Coordinates of C-alpha atoms in Angstrom, one line a residue:
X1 CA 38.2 -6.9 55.4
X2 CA 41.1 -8.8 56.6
X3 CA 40.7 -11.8 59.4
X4 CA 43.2 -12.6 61.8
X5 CA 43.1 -16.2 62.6
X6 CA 44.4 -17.2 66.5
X7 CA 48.1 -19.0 66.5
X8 CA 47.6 -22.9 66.3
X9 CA 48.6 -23.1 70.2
X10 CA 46.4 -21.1 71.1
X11 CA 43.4 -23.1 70.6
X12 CA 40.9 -24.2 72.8
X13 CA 43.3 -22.8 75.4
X14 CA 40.9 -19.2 76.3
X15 CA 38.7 -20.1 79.7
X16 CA 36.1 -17.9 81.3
X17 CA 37.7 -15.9 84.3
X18 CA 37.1 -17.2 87.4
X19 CA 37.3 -21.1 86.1
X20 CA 40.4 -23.1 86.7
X21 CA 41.0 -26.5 85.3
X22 CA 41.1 -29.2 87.8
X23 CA 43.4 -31.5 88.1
X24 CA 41.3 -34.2 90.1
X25 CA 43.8 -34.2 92.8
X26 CA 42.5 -34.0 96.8
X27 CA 44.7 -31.4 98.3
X28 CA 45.7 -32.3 102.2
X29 CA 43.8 -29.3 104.3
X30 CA 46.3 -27.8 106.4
X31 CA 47.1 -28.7 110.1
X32 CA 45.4 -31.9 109.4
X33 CA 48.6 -34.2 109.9
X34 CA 49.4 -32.2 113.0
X35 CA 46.0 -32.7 114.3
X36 CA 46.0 -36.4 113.9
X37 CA 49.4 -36.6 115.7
X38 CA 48.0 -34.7 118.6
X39 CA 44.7 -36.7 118.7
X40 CA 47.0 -40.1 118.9
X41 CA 49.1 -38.4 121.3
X42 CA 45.6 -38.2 123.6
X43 CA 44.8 -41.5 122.9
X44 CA 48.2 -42.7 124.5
X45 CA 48.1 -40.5 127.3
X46 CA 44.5 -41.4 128.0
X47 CA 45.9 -45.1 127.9
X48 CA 48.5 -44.8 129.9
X49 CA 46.3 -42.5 132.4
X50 CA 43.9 -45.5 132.5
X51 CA 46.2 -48.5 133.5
X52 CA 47.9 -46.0 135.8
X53 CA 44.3 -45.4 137.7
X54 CA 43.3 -48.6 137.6
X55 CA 46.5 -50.2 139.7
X56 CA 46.5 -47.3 141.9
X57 CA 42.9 -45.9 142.5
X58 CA 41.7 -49.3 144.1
X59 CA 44.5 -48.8 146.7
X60 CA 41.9 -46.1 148.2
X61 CA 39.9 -48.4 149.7
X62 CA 42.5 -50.7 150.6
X63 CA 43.1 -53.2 147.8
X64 CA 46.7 -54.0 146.4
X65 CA 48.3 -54.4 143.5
X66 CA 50.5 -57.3 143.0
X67 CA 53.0 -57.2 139.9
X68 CA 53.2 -60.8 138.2
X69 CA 56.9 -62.1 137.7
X70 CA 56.4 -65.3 136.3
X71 CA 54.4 -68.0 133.8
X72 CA 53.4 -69.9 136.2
X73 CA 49.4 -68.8 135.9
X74 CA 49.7 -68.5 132.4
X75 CA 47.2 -67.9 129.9
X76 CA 45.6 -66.5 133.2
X77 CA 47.9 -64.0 134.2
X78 CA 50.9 -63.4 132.5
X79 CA 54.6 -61.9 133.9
X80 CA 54.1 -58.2 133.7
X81 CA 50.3 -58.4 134.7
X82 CA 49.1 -56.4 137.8
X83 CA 46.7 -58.4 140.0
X84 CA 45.0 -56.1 142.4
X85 CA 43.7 -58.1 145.0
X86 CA 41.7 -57.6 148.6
X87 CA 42.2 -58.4 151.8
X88 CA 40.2 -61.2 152.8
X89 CA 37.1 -60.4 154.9
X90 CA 36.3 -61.8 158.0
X91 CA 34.6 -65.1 158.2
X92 CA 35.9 -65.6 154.8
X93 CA 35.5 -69.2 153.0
X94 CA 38.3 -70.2 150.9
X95 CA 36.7 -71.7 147.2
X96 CA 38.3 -74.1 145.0
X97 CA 39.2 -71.5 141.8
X98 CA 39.9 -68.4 143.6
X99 CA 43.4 -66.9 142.8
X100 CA 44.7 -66.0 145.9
X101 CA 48.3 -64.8 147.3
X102 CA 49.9 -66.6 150.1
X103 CA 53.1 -66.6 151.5
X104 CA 55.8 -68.7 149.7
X105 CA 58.1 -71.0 152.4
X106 CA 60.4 -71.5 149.6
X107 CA 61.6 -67.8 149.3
X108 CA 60.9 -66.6 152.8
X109 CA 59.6 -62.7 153.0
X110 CA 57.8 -63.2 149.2
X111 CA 54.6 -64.6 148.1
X112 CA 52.9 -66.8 145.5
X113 CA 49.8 -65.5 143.4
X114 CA 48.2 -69.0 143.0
X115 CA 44.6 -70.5 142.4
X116 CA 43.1 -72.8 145.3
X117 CA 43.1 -76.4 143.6
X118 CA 41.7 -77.5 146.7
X119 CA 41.3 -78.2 150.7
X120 CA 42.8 -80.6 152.1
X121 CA 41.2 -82.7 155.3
X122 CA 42.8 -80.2 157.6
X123 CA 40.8 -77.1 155.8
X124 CA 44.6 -75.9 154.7
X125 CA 44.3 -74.7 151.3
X126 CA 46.0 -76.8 148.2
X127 CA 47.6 -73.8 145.4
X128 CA 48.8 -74.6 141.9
X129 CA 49.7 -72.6 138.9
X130 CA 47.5 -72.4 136.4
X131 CA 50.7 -73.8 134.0
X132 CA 52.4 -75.9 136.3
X133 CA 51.6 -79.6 136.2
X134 CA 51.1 -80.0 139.8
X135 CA 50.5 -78.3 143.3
X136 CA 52.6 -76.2 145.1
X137 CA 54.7 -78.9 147.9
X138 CA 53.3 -76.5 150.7
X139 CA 49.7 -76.0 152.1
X140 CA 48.6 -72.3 153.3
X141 CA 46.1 -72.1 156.2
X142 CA 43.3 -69.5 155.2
X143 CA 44.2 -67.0 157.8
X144 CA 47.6 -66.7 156.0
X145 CA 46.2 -65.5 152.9
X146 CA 47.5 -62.1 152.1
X147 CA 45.1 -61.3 149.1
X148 CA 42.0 -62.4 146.9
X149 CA 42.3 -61.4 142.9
X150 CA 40.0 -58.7 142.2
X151 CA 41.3 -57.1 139.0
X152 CA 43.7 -57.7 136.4
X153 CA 45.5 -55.1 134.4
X154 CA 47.7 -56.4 131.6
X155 CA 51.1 -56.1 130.9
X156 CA 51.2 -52.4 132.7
X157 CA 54.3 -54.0 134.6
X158 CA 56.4 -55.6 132.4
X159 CA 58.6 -52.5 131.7
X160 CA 59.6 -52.3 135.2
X161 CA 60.3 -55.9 135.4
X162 CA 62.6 -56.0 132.6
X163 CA 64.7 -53.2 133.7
X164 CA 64.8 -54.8 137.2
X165 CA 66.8 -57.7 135.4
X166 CA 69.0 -55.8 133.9
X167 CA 66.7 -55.4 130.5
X168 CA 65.8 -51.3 130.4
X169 CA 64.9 -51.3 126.5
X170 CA 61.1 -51.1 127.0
X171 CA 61.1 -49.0 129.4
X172 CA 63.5 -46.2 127.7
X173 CA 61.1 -46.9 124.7
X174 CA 57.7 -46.4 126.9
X175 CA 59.5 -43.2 128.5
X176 CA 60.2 -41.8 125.3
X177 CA 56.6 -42.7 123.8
X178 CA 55.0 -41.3 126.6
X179 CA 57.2 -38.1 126.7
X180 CA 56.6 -37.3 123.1
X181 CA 52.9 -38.0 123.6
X182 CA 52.9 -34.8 126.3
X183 CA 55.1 -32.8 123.9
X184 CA 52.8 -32.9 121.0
X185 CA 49.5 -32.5 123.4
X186 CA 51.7 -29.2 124.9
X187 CA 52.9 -27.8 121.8
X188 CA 51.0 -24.8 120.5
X189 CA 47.9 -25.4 118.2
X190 CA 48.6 -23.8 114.2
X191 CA 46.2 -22.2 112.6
X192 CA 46.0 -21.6 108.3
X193 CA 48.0 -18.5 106.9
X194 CA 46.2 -16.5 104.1
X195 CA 48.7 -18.0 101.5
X196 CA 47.6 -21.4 103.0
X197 CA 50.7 -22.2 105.0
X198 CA 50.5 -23.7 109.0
X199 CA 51.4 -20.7 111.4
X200 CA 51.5 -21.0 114.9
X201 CA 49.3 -19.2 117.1

C-alpha cells in the first residue's frame, strides 16, 4: 500500500469548519462613531438650551438680565457674563456686598453693575468694582437702583459683544457649532446592513 504524505505547506494549516483564526483585533461595531457624534451634538444643544433658559426664563417673573462689558468686577463677573438681577422690593435695605446696578452719571442713559462698598452719612450708597482700586466718584441714592444680582451665567454673552466691536469670529464659530449640532441631531438614524455596512433608514 502506497501513502500519500500532505505537501510541506500544507501543514498544520486544516481547521475544523466553523472555527476561524482570530486575529485579536476589536472590530468598531457599526454606527457607533455616528452615534457618539449625535450624542455630543445633544450635549451641545442641551448646553446651549440651558444658558439660553437661564438668561431668559427669569424675565417671567420680572427679573433682567444684564450683559457684562467690562473687567471692572473681575474674578466676580467677567465681560461677557450675564447678571440677571431683580427689581428691588419695597422697603428694601441696601447691604454693604450686594452687586447692584445703578445709573452711571458719567455715560448718561447707561448703568454700572457695581458692589455696595458702603453708605455714606447721607444713606447714599458708595459702589466700586470688584478690580478697581477705588470707589466710583459718584454716590447712588437707593431709590435709584435699577437691579439687585440674582444669577450669573458665564460667558453666554461674550459672542455678541465681540461682534458688537467689530470682532464677529466667535460668533460665526458658535453659529456654525451650534448649526452642525442640529444637523447631526436631524439627520436620519443608520441602521447595520447584512454585509455589515451603515445604511440609512
Amino acid at each position: 500500500m502506497t501513502t500519500l504524505s500532505a505537501p510541506a505547506g500544507w501543514a498544520g494549516t486544516h481547521q475544523p469548519a466553523g472555527r476561524r483564526r482570530s486575529s485579536g483585533r476589536r472590530t468598531v461595531p457599526p454606527g457607533l462613531p455616528s452615534l457618539l457624534l449625535r450624542f455630543v451634538a445633544i450635549a451641545i444643544l442641551a448646553a446651549v438650551g440651558a444658558l439660553v433658559a437661564w438668561s431668559s426664563v427669569p424675565a417671567i417673573w420680572g427679573w433682567t438680565p444684564v450683559a457684562v462689558v467690562s473687567e471692572s468686577m473681575s474674578p466676580s463677573l467677567h465681560r461677557g457674563d450675564v447678571a440677571v438681577t431683580s427689581a428691588p422690593p419695597e422697603n428694601w435695605t441696601p447691604i454693604v456686598g450686594q452687586v447692584v446696578v445703578v445709573p452711571d452719571p458719567q455715560h448718561p442713559g447707561q448703568t454700572r453693575i457695581h458692589r455696595i462698598s458702603g453708605i455714606d452719612e447721607n444713606g447714599l450708597l458708595i459702589t466700586r468694582g470688584d478690580a478697581n482700586g477705588s470707589d466710583d466718584s459718584f454716590r447712588t441714592a437707593p431709590d435709584q437702583v435699577k437691579g439687585i444680582g440674582r444669577l450669573l451665567i458665564p460667558g453666554v454673552a461674550l459672542a455678541t459683544l465681540d461682534m458688537r466691536e467689530g470682532d464677529p469670529a466667535m460668533f460665526v464659530a458658535q453659529t456654525v457649532a451650534v448649526l452642525g449640532a442640529v444637523a447631526l441631531v436631524l439627520r436620519p438614524a443608520r441602521r447595520a446592513t447584512p454585509d455589515g455596512l451603515d445604511g440609512s433608514r
